[in-house]
Amino acid sequence: MFNNKVAIVTGASSGIGKETALRLGKGGASVALAARRIDRLEEVKKQIEALGGKALCIEADVSKRDDCKKIVEETVKAFGKIDILVNNAGIVDKHRPITRCDYDWWDEVVNIDLTSVFNITKEALRYMEPAHYGRIVNISSIGGVYGNSGAAYSASKAGVIGLSKNIAIQYAGEGITCNCVCPGPTPTELNTPDKIATFDEEFASKCNKGMNTDLPFADVSDQAAAICFFASDDARAITGQCLVVDQGWTL
Ligand code: NAD
């Protein structure tokens, strides 16, 4: 399905990004794996190679603009082009409401969860635009759709949706699509009982009001399947859309 395609996956060292990278690699794509933990990326690379695919590891902190540029440049240097960009790297914000979200925390979350998407996509479009081809898949969250997470995270993930729709408008009909996958709670390193224990409990319980919290969680393969659909040519006529993948949690 992805033969001869070149893909970038940020945050590919674990969770949803790792599962997506493996799925793209298995489907025949050459995959550039970007994250901070190079040892973890090397493991993912080995797994992709064992599946018969090609991979490249790029050590990068997406909160740094130079590193965002590096991800794109190293991918093009190694594989010659970029067909698919999955902006997945992200952190959660501990469900802090605005009054308990300090300025440094706001900056850190917005930088990693929103500004990085702007920076990496802007660089990647320099190559997608002349090729008249691109599949950009941005990972937002139900927090971006419903505002039911911390202030910085909800704002960043809503920003990702707005930016995606805006990119979709710019390139509509020109071979470049831009869509969002919005995961609900999904067991990964970002969503462990230890991490949940650090959440602002009072605000988190307000956020969960009205949610179907008894339902099972979606898993990383559910998220990767949705991401790979948007990344595929089956989705060539779909752009500017958000797909919530949450087992019905938010219904
Ligand atoms: P994860 O912690 O397993 O993966 C996050 C990845 O992002 C890791 O590879 C991490 O190293 C990378 N990352 C974080 N900060 C980075 C930085 N500054 N530079 C480079 N890489 C960085 O968690 P996940 O659940 O797989 O998260 C993937 C995406 O899904 C995130 O954008 C997250 O907001 C979103 N999401 C997750 C859930 C969930 O419940 N797991 C729900 C909604 C949205």
PDB file of C-alpha atoms and ligand atoms in Angstrom:
ATOM      1  CA  MET A   1       0.000   0.000   0.000  1.00  0.00           C
ATOM      2  CA  PHE A   2       2.927   2.366   0.668  1.00  0.00           C
ATOM      3  CA  ASN A   3       5.427   0.994  -1.846  1.00  0.00           C
ATOM      4  CA  ASN A   4       7.860   3.704  -3.018  1.00  0.00           C
ATOM      5  CA  LYS A   5       6.471   6.177  -0.491  1.00  0.00           C
ATOM      6  CA  VAL A   6       8.657   8.124   1.927  1.00  0.00           C
ATOM      7  CA  ALA A   7       7.189   8.889   5.341  1.00  0.00           C
ATOM      8  CA  ILE A   8       8.238  10.914   8.364  1.00  0.00           C
ATOM      9  CA  VAL A   9       6.808   9.931  11.753  1.00  0.00           C
ATOM     10  CA  THR A  10       7.640  12.168  14.711  1.00  0.00           C
ATOM     11  CA  GLY A  11       7.538  10.663  18.176  1.00  0.00           C
ATOM     12  CA  ALA A  12       8.221   7.257  16.615  1.00  0.00           C
ATOM     13  CA  SER A  13      10.061   5.870  19.645  1.00  0.00           C
ATOM     14  CA  SER A  14       6.917   4.678  21.435  1.00  0.00           C
ATOM     15  CA  GLY A  15       3.135   4.411  21.506  1.00  0.00           C
ATOM     16  CA  ILE A  16       1.015   5.554  18.588  1.00  0.00           C
ATOM     17  CA  GLY A  17       4.009   6.869  16.591  1.00  0.00           C
ATOM     18  CA  LYS A  18       5.926   3.607  16.854  1.00  0.00           C
ATOM     19  CA  GLU A  19       2.883   1.545  15.826  1.00  0.00           C
ATOM     20  CA  THR A  20       2.259   3.882  12.872  1.00  0.00           C
ATOM     21  CA  ALA A  21       5.901   3.699  11.753  1.00  0.00           C
ATOM     22  CA  LEU A  22       5.818  -0.116  11.865  1.00  0.00           C
ATOM     23  CA  ARG A  23       2.591  -0.207   9.884  1.00  0.00           C
ATOM     24  CA  LEU A  24       3.938   2.185   7.227  1.00  0.00           C
ATOM     25  CA  GLY A  25       7.201   0.215   7.026  1.00  0.00           C
ATOM     26  CA  LYS A  26       5.348  -3.073   6.712  1.00  0.00           C
ATOM     27  CA  GLY A  27       3.310  -1.502   3.895  1.00  0.00           C
ATOM     28  CA  GLY A  28       6.493  -0.741   1.930  1.00  0.00           C
ATOM     29  CA  ALA A  29       7.277   2.858   2.913  1.00  0.00           C
ATOM     30  CA  SER A  30      10.766   4.130   3.723  1.00  0.00           C
ATOM     31  CA  VAL A  31      10.260   5.640   7.151  1.00  0.00           C
ATOM     32  CA  ALA A  32      12.179   8.457   8.844  1.00  0.00           C
ATOM     33  CA  LEU A  33      11.799   7.986  12.591  1.00  0.00           C
ATOM     34  CA  ALA A  34      12.214  11.145  14.628  1.00  0.00           C
ATOM     35  CA  ALA A  35      12.313  11.523  18.416  1.00  0.00           C
ATOM     36  CA  ARG A  36      14.702  12.352  21.251  1.00  0.00           C
ATOM     37  CA  ARG A  37      15.580   8.799  22.321  1.00  0.00           C
ATOM     38  CA  ILE A  38      17.878   7.486  19.571  1.00  0.00           C
ATOM     39  CA  ASP A  39      18.353   4.056  21.215  1.00  0.00           C
ATOM     40  CA  ARG A  40      14.598   3.509  21.132  1.00  0.00           C
ATOM     41  CA  LEU A  41      14.449   4.640  17.502  1.00  0.00           C
ATOM     42  CA  GLU A  42      17.200   2.145  16.571  1.00  0.00           C
ATOM     43  CA  GLU A  43      14.983  -0.637  17.977  1.00  0.00           C
ATOM     44  CA  VAL A  44      12.044   0.496  15.833  1.00  0.00           C
ATOM     45  CA  LYS A  45      14.356   0.695  12.799  1.00  0.00           C
ATOM     46  CA  LYS A  46      15.438  -2.917  13.368  1.00  0.00           C
ATOM     47  CA  GLN A  47      11.812  -4.003  13.600  1.00  0.00           C
ATOM     48  CA  ILE A  48      10.967  -2.240  10.313  1.00  0.00           C
ATOM     49  CA  GLU A  49      13.991  -3.813   8.604  1.00  0.00           C
ATOM     50  CA  ALA A  50      12.924  -7.236   9.888  1.00  0.00           C
ATOM     51  CA  LEU A  51       9.586  -6.628   8.148  1.00  0.00           C
ATOM     52  CA  GLY A  52      11.479  -5.946   4.897  1.00  0.00           C
ATOM     53  CA  GLY A  53      11.223  -2.148   5.066  1.00  0.00           C
ATOM     54  CA  LYS A  54      13.710   0.741   5.177  1.00  0.00           C
ATOM     55  CA  ALA A  55      14.114   3.204   8.038  1.00  0.00           C
ATOM     56  CA  LEU A  56      16.241   6.127   9.156  1.00  0.00           C
ATOM     57  CA  CYS A  57      16.665   7.377  12.728  1.00  0.00           C
ATOM     58  CA  ILE A  58      16.794  11.128  13.391  1.00  0.00           C
ATOM     59  CA  GLU A  59      17.505  12.340  16.898  1.00  0.00           C
ATOM     60  CA  ALA A  60      15.426  15.492  17.278  1.00  0.00           C
ATOM     61  CA  ASP A  61      13.614  17.589  19.837  1.00  0.00           C
ATOM     62  CA  VAL A  62      10.565  18.960  18.039  1.00  0.00           C
ATOM     63  CA  SER A  63      10.372  21.910  20.429  1.00  0.00           C
ATOM     64  CA  LYS A  64      13.485  23.274  18.641  1.00  0.00           C
ATOM     65  CA  ARG A  65      12.962  24.904  15.265  1.00  0.00           C
ATOM     66  CA  ASP A  66      16.372  23.795  13.954  1.00  0.00           C
ATOM     67  CA  ASP A  67      15.587  20.192  14.815  1.00  0.00           C
ATOM     68  CA  CYS A  68      12.276  20.428  12.932  1.00  0.00           C
ATOM     69  CA  LYS A  69      14.213  21.550   9.850  1.00  0.00           C
ATOM     70  CA  LYS A  70      16.769  18.776  10.412  1.00  0.00           C
ATOM     71  CA  ILE A  71      14.057  16.102  10.380  1.00  0.00           C
ATOM     72  CA  VAL A  72      12.921  17.190   6.926  1.00  0.00           C
ATOM     73  CA  GLU A  73      16.403  17.790   5.487  1.00  0.00           C
ATOM     74  CA  GLU A  74      17.816  14.445   6.660  1.00  0.00           C
ATOM     75  CA  THR A  75      14.797  12.595   5.279  1.00  0.00           C
ATOM     76  CA  VAL A  76      15.169  14.182   1.853  1.00  0.00           C
ATOM     77  CA  LYS A  77      18.935  13.573   1.894  1.00  0.00           C
ATOM     78  CA  ALA A  78      18.425   9.869   2.621  1.00  0.00           C
ATOM     79  CA  PHE A  79      15.285   9.092   0.618  1.00  0.00           C
ATOM     80  CA  GLY A  80      14.972  11.943  -1.943  1.00  0.00           C
ATOM     81  CA  LYS A  81      11.428  13.151  -1.150  1.00  0.00           C
ATOM     82  CA  ILE A  82       8.602  13.269   1.389  1.00  0.00           C
ATOM     83  CA  ASP A  83       5.206  11.796   0.583  1.00  0.00           C
ATOM     84  CA  ILE A  84       3.751  11.318   4.055  1.00  0.00           C
ATOM     85  CA  LEU A  85       4.201  13.397   7.198  1.00  0.00           C
ATOM     86  CA  VAL A  86       2.778  12.182  10.507  1.00  0.00           C
ATOM     87  CA  ASN A  87       3.084  14.897  13.161  1.00  0.00           C
ATOM     88  CA  ASN A  88       2.608  12.693  16.206  1.00  0.00           C
ATOM     89  CA  ALA A  89       5.171  13.777  18.838  1.00  0.00           C
ATOM     90  CA  GLY A  90       3.441  15.216  21.856  1.00  0.00           C
ATOM     91  CA  ILE A  91       3.150  15.499  25.596  1.00  0.00           C
ATOM     92  CA  VAL A  92       0.126  15.692  27.903  1.00  0.00           C
ATOM     93  CA  ASP A  93      -0.418  18.600  30.245  1.00  0.00           C
ATOM     94  CA  LYS A  94      -1.661  16.978  33.439  1.00  0.00           C
ATOM     95  CA  HIS A  95      -5.157  18.416  33.044  1.00  0.00           C
ATOM     96  CA  ARG A  96      -4.173  21.766  34.539  1.00  0.00           C
ATOM     97  CA  PRO A  97      -6.921  24.401  34.122  1.00  0.00           C
ATOM     98  CA  ILE A  98      -5.878  27.941  33.127  1.00  0.00           C
ATOM     99  CA  THR A  99      -5.557  29.235  36.703  1.00  0.00           C
ATOM    100  CA  ARG A 100      -3.154  26.412  37.631  1.00  0.00           C
ATOM    101  CA  CYS A 101      -1.212  26.451  34.323  1.00  0.00           C
ATOM    102  CA  ASP A 102       1.904  28.614  34.733  1.00  0.00           C
ATOM    103  CA  TYR A 103       3.574  30.490  31.880  1.00  0.00           C
ATOM    104  CA  ASP A 104       6.490  28.058  31.472  1.00  0.00           C
ATOM    105  CA  TRP A 105       4.153  25.075  31.318  1.00  0.00           C
ATOM    106  CA  TRP A 106       1.964  26.828  28.729  1.00  0.00           C
ATOM    107  CA  ASP A 107       5.041  27.589  26.567  1.00  0.00           C
ATOM    108  CA  GLU A 108       6.405  24.048  26.811  1.00  0.00           C
ATOM    109  CA  VAL A 109       3.129  22.349  25.896  1.00  0.00           C
ATOM    110  CA  VAL A 110       2.281  24.766  23.079  1.00  0.00           C
ATOM    111  CA  ASN A 111       5.807  24.453  21.646  1.00  0.00           C
ATOM    112  CA  ILE A 112       5.782  20.681  21.555  1.00  0.00           C
ATOM    113  CA  ASP A 113       2.124  20.038  20.750  1.00  0.00           C
ATOM    114  CA  LEU A 114       1.365  22.872  18.311  1.00  0.00           C
ATOM    115  CA  THR A 115       4.345  24.958  17.157  1.00  0.00           C
ATOM    116  CA  SER A 116       6.295  21.850  16.135  1.00  0.00           C
ATOM    117  CA  VAL A 117       3.466  20.908  13.768  1.00  0.00           C
ATOM    118  CA  PHE A 118       3.711  24.354  12.151  1.00  0.00           C
ATOM    119  CA  ASN A 119       7.517  24.174  11.905  1.00  0.00           C
ATOM    120  CA  ILE A 120       7.838  20.654  10.500  1.00  0.00           C
ATOM    121  CA  THR A 121       4.939  20.987   8.072  1.00  0.00           C
ATOM    122  CA  LYS A 122       6.234  24.331   6.750  1.00  0.00           C
ATOM    123  CA  GLU A 123       9.580  22.653   5.960  1.00  0.00           C
ATOM    124  CA  ALA A 124       7.997  19.526   4.460  1.00  0.00           C
ATOM    125  CA  LEU A 125       5.734  21.563   2.170  1.00  0.00           C
ATOM    126  CA  ARG A 126       8.839  22.966   0.461  1.00  0.00           C
ATOM    127  CA  TYR A 127       9.217  19.463  -1.015  1.00  0.00           C
ATOM    128  CA  MET A 128       5.570  18.377  -1.240  1.00  0.00           C
ATOM    129  CA  GLU A 129       4.433  21.491  -3.103  1.00  0.00           C
ATOM    130  CA  PRO A 130       6.618  21.075  -6.230  1.00  0.00           C
ATOM    131  CA  ALA A 131       5.849  17.331  -6.238  1.00  0.00           C
ATOM    132  CA  HIS A 132       2.080  18.058  -6.075  1.00  0.00           C
ATOM    133  CA  TYR A 133       1.813  15.216  -3.598  1.00  0.00           C
ATOM    134  CA  GLY A 134       1.524  15.011   0.152  1.00  0.00           C
ATOM    135  CA  ARG A 135      -0.387  13.238   2.899  1.00  0.00           C
ATOM    136  CA  ILE A 136      -0.122  15.197   6.146  1.00  0.00           C
ATOM    137  CA  VAL A 137      -1.667  13.538   9.180  1.00  0.00           C
ATOM    138  CA  ASN A 138      -1.640  15.514  12.411  1.00  0.00           C
ATOM    139  CA  ILE A 139      -2.369  13.886  15.735  1.00  0.00           C
ATOM    140  CA  SER A 140      -4.736  16.034  17.736  1.00  0.00           C
ATOM    141  CA  SER A 141      -6.889  14.663  20.572  1.00  0.00           C
ATOM    142  CA  ILE A 142     -10.448  14.545  21.844  1.00  0.00           C
ATOM    143  CA  GLY A 143      -9.144  17.396  24.056  1.00  0.00           C
ATOM    144  CA  GLY A 144      -8.782  19.476  20.875  1.00  0.00           C
ATOM    145  CA  VAL A 145     -12.364  18.742  19.835  1.00  0.00           C
ATOM    146  CA  TYR A 146     -14.124  18.976  23.218  1.00  0.00           C
ATOM    147  CA  GLY A 147     -11.707  21.082  25.328  1.00  0.00           C
ATOM    148  CA  ASN A 148     -11.844  18.381  28.001  1.00  0.00           C
ATOM    149  CA  SER A 149      -8.172  18.306  28.966  1.00  0.00           C
ATOM    150  CA  GLY A 150      -5.776  20.867  30.469  1.00  0.00           C
ATOM    151  CA  ALA A 151      -5.838  24.447  29.171  1.00  0.00           C
ATOM    152  CA  ALA A 152      -2.518  24.291  27.284  1.00  0.00           C
ATOM    153  CA  TYR A 153      -3.149  20.848  25.814  1.00  0.00           C
ATOM    154  CA  SER A 154      -6.744  21.581  24.761  1.00  0.00           C
ATOM    155  CA  ALA A 155      -5.686  24.862  23.157  1.00  0.00           C
ATOM    156  CA  SER A 156      -2.708  23.254  21.375  1.00  0.00           C
ATOM    157  CA  LYS A 157      -4.691  20.309  20.071  1.00  0.00           C
ATOM    158  CA  ALA A 158      -7.537  22.599  18.926  1.00  0.00           C
ATOM    159  CA  GLY A 159      -4.827  24.697  17.250  1.00  0.00           C
ATOM    160  CA  VAL A 160      -3.606  21.590  15.428  1.00  0.00           C
ATOM    161  CA  ILE A 161      -7.125  21.084  14.052  1.00  0.00           C
ATOM    162  CA  GLY A 162      -7.378  24.728  12.935  1.00  0.00           C
ATOM    163  CA  LEU A 163      -3.956  24.658  11.310  1.00  0.00           C
ATOM    164  CA  SER A 164      -4.786  21.377   9.538  1.00  0.00           C
ATOM    165  CA  LYS A 165      -8.006  22.766   8.076  1.00  0.00           C
ATOM    166  CA  ASN A 166      -6.124  25.868   6.951  1.00  0.00           C
ATOM    167  CA  ILE A 167      -3.433  23.795   5.201  1.00  0.00           C
ATOM    168  CA  ALA A 168      -6.183  21.682   3.630  1.00  0.00           C
ATOM    169  CA  ILE A 169      -7.806  24.814   2.165  1.00  0.00           C
ATOM    170  CA  GLN A 170      -4.499  26.036   0.728  1.00  0.00           C
ATOM    171  CA  TYR A 171      -3.832  22.780  -1.128  1.00  0.00           C
ATOM    172  CA  ALA A 172      -7.368  21.539  -1.910  1.00  0.00           C
ATOM    173  CA  GLY A 173      -7.388  19.841  -5.316  1.00  0.00           C
ATOM    174  CA  GLU A 174      -3.601  20.024  -5.612  1.00  0.00           C
ATOM    175  CA  GLY A 175      -2.636  16.522  -4.444  1.00  0.00           C
ATOM    176  CA  ILE A 176      -1.753  17.488  -0.875  1.00  0.00           C
ATOM    177  CA  THR A 177      -4.171  16.532   1.878  1.00  0.00           C
ATOM    178  CA  CYS A 178      -4.077  17.408   5.561  1.00  0.00           C
ATOM    179  CA  ASN A 179      -6.218  15.628   8.144  1.00  0.00           C
ATOM    180  CA  CYS A 180      -6.319  15.000  11.892  1.00  0.00           C
ATOM    181  CA  VAL A 181      -6.709  11.888  13.960  1.00  0.00           C
ATOM    182  CA  CYS A 182      -8.103  12.686  17.419  1.00  0.00           C
ATOM    183  CA  PRO A 183      -7.408   9.829  19.816  1.00  0.00           C
ATOM    184  CA  GLY A 184      -9.372   9.248  22.973  1.00  0.00           C
ATOM    185  CA  PRO A 185      -7.602   7.650  25.955  1.00  0.00           C
ATOM    186  CA  THR A 186      -5.153   5.075  24.595  1.00  0.00           C
ATOM    187  CA  PRO A 187      -2.760   3.062  26.764  1.00  0.00           C
ATOM    188  CA  THR A 188       0.761   4.320  25.951  1.00  0.00           C
ATOM    189  CA  GLU A 189       3.696   5.734  27.936  1.00  0.00           C
ATOM    190  CA  LEU A 190       1.889   9.063  27.947  1.00  0.00           C
ATOM    191  CA  ASN A 191      -1.201   7.560  29.533  1.00  0.00           C
ATOM    192  CA  THR A 192      -0.015   5.230  32.315  1.00  0.00           C
ATOM    193  CA  PRO A 193      -1.515   5.020  35.833  1.00  0.00           C
ATOM    194  CA  ASP A 194       1.670   6.791  37.115  1.00  0.00           C
ATOM    195  CA  LYS A 195       1.146   9.720  34.739  1.00  0.00           C
ATOM    196  CA  ILE A 196      -2.592   9.869  35.467  1.00  0.00           C
ATOM    197  CA  ALA A 197      -1.725  10.111  39.175  1.00  0.00           C
ATOM    198  CA  THR A 198       0.003  13.461  38.422  1.00  0.00           C
ATOM    199  CA  PHE A 199      -3.131  14.923  36.803  1.00  0.00           C
ATOM    200  CA  ASP A 200      -5.038  17.781  38.424  1.00  0.00           C
ATOM    201  CA  GLU A 201      -7.670  15.490  39.930  1.00  0.00           C
ATOM    202  CA  GLU A 202     -10.334  18.088  40.548  1.00  0.00           C
ATOM    203  CA  PHE A 203     -10.221  19.465  37.017  1.00  0.00           C
ATOM    204  CA  ALA A 204      -9.845  16.016  35.414  1.00  0.00           C
ATOM    205  CA  SER A 205     -13.085  14.891  37.039  1.00  0.00           C
ATOM    206  CA  LYS A 206     -14.873  17.965  35.613  1.00  0.00           C
ATOM    207  CA  CYS A 207     -13.405  17.138  32.179  1.00  0.00           C
ATOM    208  CA  ASN A 208     -14.656  13.556  32.363  1.00  0.00           C
ATOM    209  CA  LYS A 209     -18.215  14.570  33.266  1.00  0.00           C
ATOM    210  CA  GLY A 210     -20.626  13.238  30.652  1.00  0.00           C
ATOM    211  CA  MET A 211     -17.974  10.968  29.107  1.00  0.00           C
ATOM    212  CA  ASN A 212     -18.573   7.248  28.682  1.00  0.00           C
ATOM    213  CA  THR A 213     -15.691   6.389  31.014  1.00  0.00           C
ATOM    214  CA  ASP A 214     -16.876   2.766  31.431  1.00  0.00           C
ATOM    215  CA  LEU A 215     -16.102   1.952  27.806  1.00  0.00           C
ATOM    216  CA  PRO A 216     -12.868   0.122  26.927  1.00  0.00           C
ATOM    217  CA  PHE A 217     -10.017   2.232  25.545  1.00  0.00           C
ATOM    218  CA  ALA A 218      -8.906   2.227  21.927  1.00  0.00           C
ATOM    219  CA  ASP A 219      -5.385   0.875  21.472  1.00  0.00           C
ATOM    220  CA  VAL A 220      -2.364   1.992  19.463  1.00  0.00           C
ATOM    221  CA  SER A 221      -3.288  -0.203  16.504  1.00  0.00           C
ATOM    222  CA  ASP A 222      -6.721   1.486  16.300  1.00  0.00           C
ATOM    223  CA  GLN A 223      -4.959   4.865  16.127  1.00  0.00           C
ATOM    224  CA  ALA A 224      -2.336   3.679  13.621  1.00  0.00           C
ATOM    225  CA  ALA A 225      -5.037   2.231  11.350  1.00  0.00           C
ATOM    226  CA  ALA A 226      -6.811   5.597  11.191  1.00  0.00           C
ATOM    227  CA  ILE A 227      -3.529   7.459  10.609  1.00  0.00           C
ATOM    228  CA  CYS A 228      -2.487   5.073   7.818  1.00  0.00           C
ATOM    229  CA  PHE A 229      -5.885   5.446   6.159  1.00  0.00           C
ATOM    230  CA  PHE A 230      -5.415   9.224   5.885  1.00  0.00           C
ATOM    231  CA  ALA A 231      -1.820   8.596   4.730  1.00  0.00           C
ATOM    232  CA  SER A 232      -2.951   6.279   1.947  1.00  0.00           C
ATOM    233  CA  ASP A 233      -4.163   6.977  -1.575  1.00  0.00           C
ATOM    234  CA  ASP A 234      -7.576   5.558  -0.593  1.00  0.00           C
ATOM    235  CA  ALA A 235      -8.048   8.871   1.265  1.00  0.00           C
ATOM    236  CA  ARG A 236      -6.893  11.078  -1.613  1.00  0.00           C
ATOM    237  CA  ALA A 237     -10.233  12.945  -1.767  1.00  0.00           C
ATOM    238  CA  ILE A 238     -10.453  13.502   1.993  1.00  0.00           C
ATOM    239  CA  THR A 239      -8.902  16.654   3.409  1.00  0.00           C
ATOM    240  CA  GLY A 240      -9.446  19.056   6.291  1.00  0.00           C
ATOM    241  CA  GLN A 241     -11.166  16.359   8.369  1.00  0.00           C
ATOM    242  CA  CYS A 242     -10.912  15.114  11.955  1.00  0.00           C
ATOM    243  CA  LEU A 243     -11.450  11.503  12.885  1.00  0.00           C
ATOM    244  CA  VAL A 244     -12.125  10.780  16.561  1.00  0.00           C
ATOM    245  CA  VAL A 245     -10.884   7.313  17.546  1.00  0.00           C
ATOM    246  CA  ASP A 246     -12.167   6.696  21.065  1.00  0.00           C
ATOM    247  CA  GLN A 247     -14.494   3.642  21.162  1.00  0.00           C
ATOM    248  CA  GLY A 248     -17.369   6.093  21.692  1.00  0.00           C
ATOM    249  CA  TRP A 249     -15.921   7.558  24.908  1.00  0.00           C
ATOM    250  CA  THR A 250     -17.057  11.085  24.015  1.00  0.00           C
ATOM    251  CA  LEU A 251     -20.558  10.127  22.789  1.00  0.00           C
TER     252      LEU A 251
HETATM  253  P1  NAD B   1       3.980   8.361  23.867  1.00  0.00           P
HETATM  254  O1  NAD B   1       4.511   9.083  25.063  1.00  0.00           O
HETATM  255  O2  NAD B   1       4.097   6.880  23.844  1.00  0.00           O
HETATM  256  O3  NAD B   1       4.585   8.956  22.551  1.00  0.00           O
HETATM  257  C1  NAD B   1       4.891  10.312  22.391  1.00  0.00           C
HETATM  258  C2  NAD B   1       6.085  10.409  21.495  1.00  0.00           C
HETATM  259  O4  NAD B   1       6.422  11.781  21.317  1.00  0.00           O
HETATM  260  C3  NAD B   1       7.323   9.725  22.095  1.00  0.00           C
HETATM  261  O5  NAD B   1       8.043   9.092  21.073  1.00  0.00           O
HETATM  262  C4  NAD B   1       8.100  10.894  22.672  1.00  0.00           C
HETATM  263  O6  NAD B   1       9.465  10.628  22.783  1.00  0.00           O
HETATM  264  C5  NAD B   1       7.802  11.946  21.596  1.00  0.00           C
HETATM  265  N1  NAD B   1       8.089  13.303  22.050  1.00  0.00           N
HETATM  266  C6  NAD B   1       7.564  13.979  23.096  1.00  0.00           C
HETATM  267  N2  NAD B   1       8.132  15.194  23.199  1.00  0.00           N
HETATM  268  C7  NAD B   1       9.028  15.283  22.182  1.00  0.00           C
HETATM  269  C8  NAD B   1       9.934  16.290  21.757  1.00  0.00           C
HETATM  270  N3  NAD B   1      10.052  17.463  22.390  1.00  0.00           N
HETATM  271  N4  NAD B   1      10.699  16.032  20.659  1.00  0.00           N
HETATM  272  C9  NAD B   1      10.623  14.858  20.009  1.00  0.00           C
HETATM  273  N5  NAD B   1       9.783  13.872  20.366  1.00  0.00           N
HETATM  274  C10 NAD B   1       9.008  14.082  21.445  1.00  0.00           C
HETATM  275  O7  NAD B   1       2.440   8.800  23.770  1.00  0.00           O
HETATM  276  P2  NAD B   1       1.322   8.565  22.643  1.00  0.00           P
HETATM  277  O8  NAD B   1       0.060   8.355  23.382  1.00  0.00           O
HETATM  278  O9  NAD B   1       1.755   7.561  21.646  1.00  0.00           O
HETATM  279  O10 NAD B   1       1.246  10.026  21.995  1.00  0.00           O
HETATM  280  C11 NAD B   1       1.268  10.260  20.612  1.00  0.00           C
HETATM  281  C12 NAD B   1       0.342  11.411  20.259  1.00  0.00           C
HETATM  282  O11 NAD B   1      -1.009  11.035  20.537  1.00  0.00           O
HETATM  283  C13 NAD B   1       0.607  12.691  21.060  1.00  0.00           C
HETATM  284  O12 NAD B   1       0.551  13.801  20.182  1.00  0.00           O
HETATM  285  C14 NAD B   1      -0.552  12.742  22.033  1.00  0.00           C
HETATM  286  O13 NAD B   1      -0.905  14.034  22.434  1.00  0.00           O
HETATM  287  C15 NAD B   1      -1.648  12.084  21.220  1.00  0.00           C
HETATM  288  N6  NAD B   1      -2.744  11.565  22.055  1.00  0.00           N
HETATM  289  C16 NAD B   1      -2.541  10.503  22.876  1.00  0.00           C
HETATM  290  C17 NAD B   1      -3.586  10.057  23.669  1.00  0.00           C
HETATM  291  C18 NAD B   1      -3.425   8.893  24.609  1.00  0.00           C
HETATM  292  O14 NAD B   1      -4.311   8.672  25.441  1.00  0.00           O
HETATM  293  N7  NAD B   1      -2.349   8.119  24.522  1.00  0.00           N
HETATM  294  C19 NAD B   1      -4.854  10.687  23.593  1.00  0.00           C
HETATM  295  C20 NAD B   1      -4.995  11.769  22.753  1.00  0.00           C
HETATM  296  C21 NAD B   1      -3.951  12.207  21.963  1.00  0.00           C
END
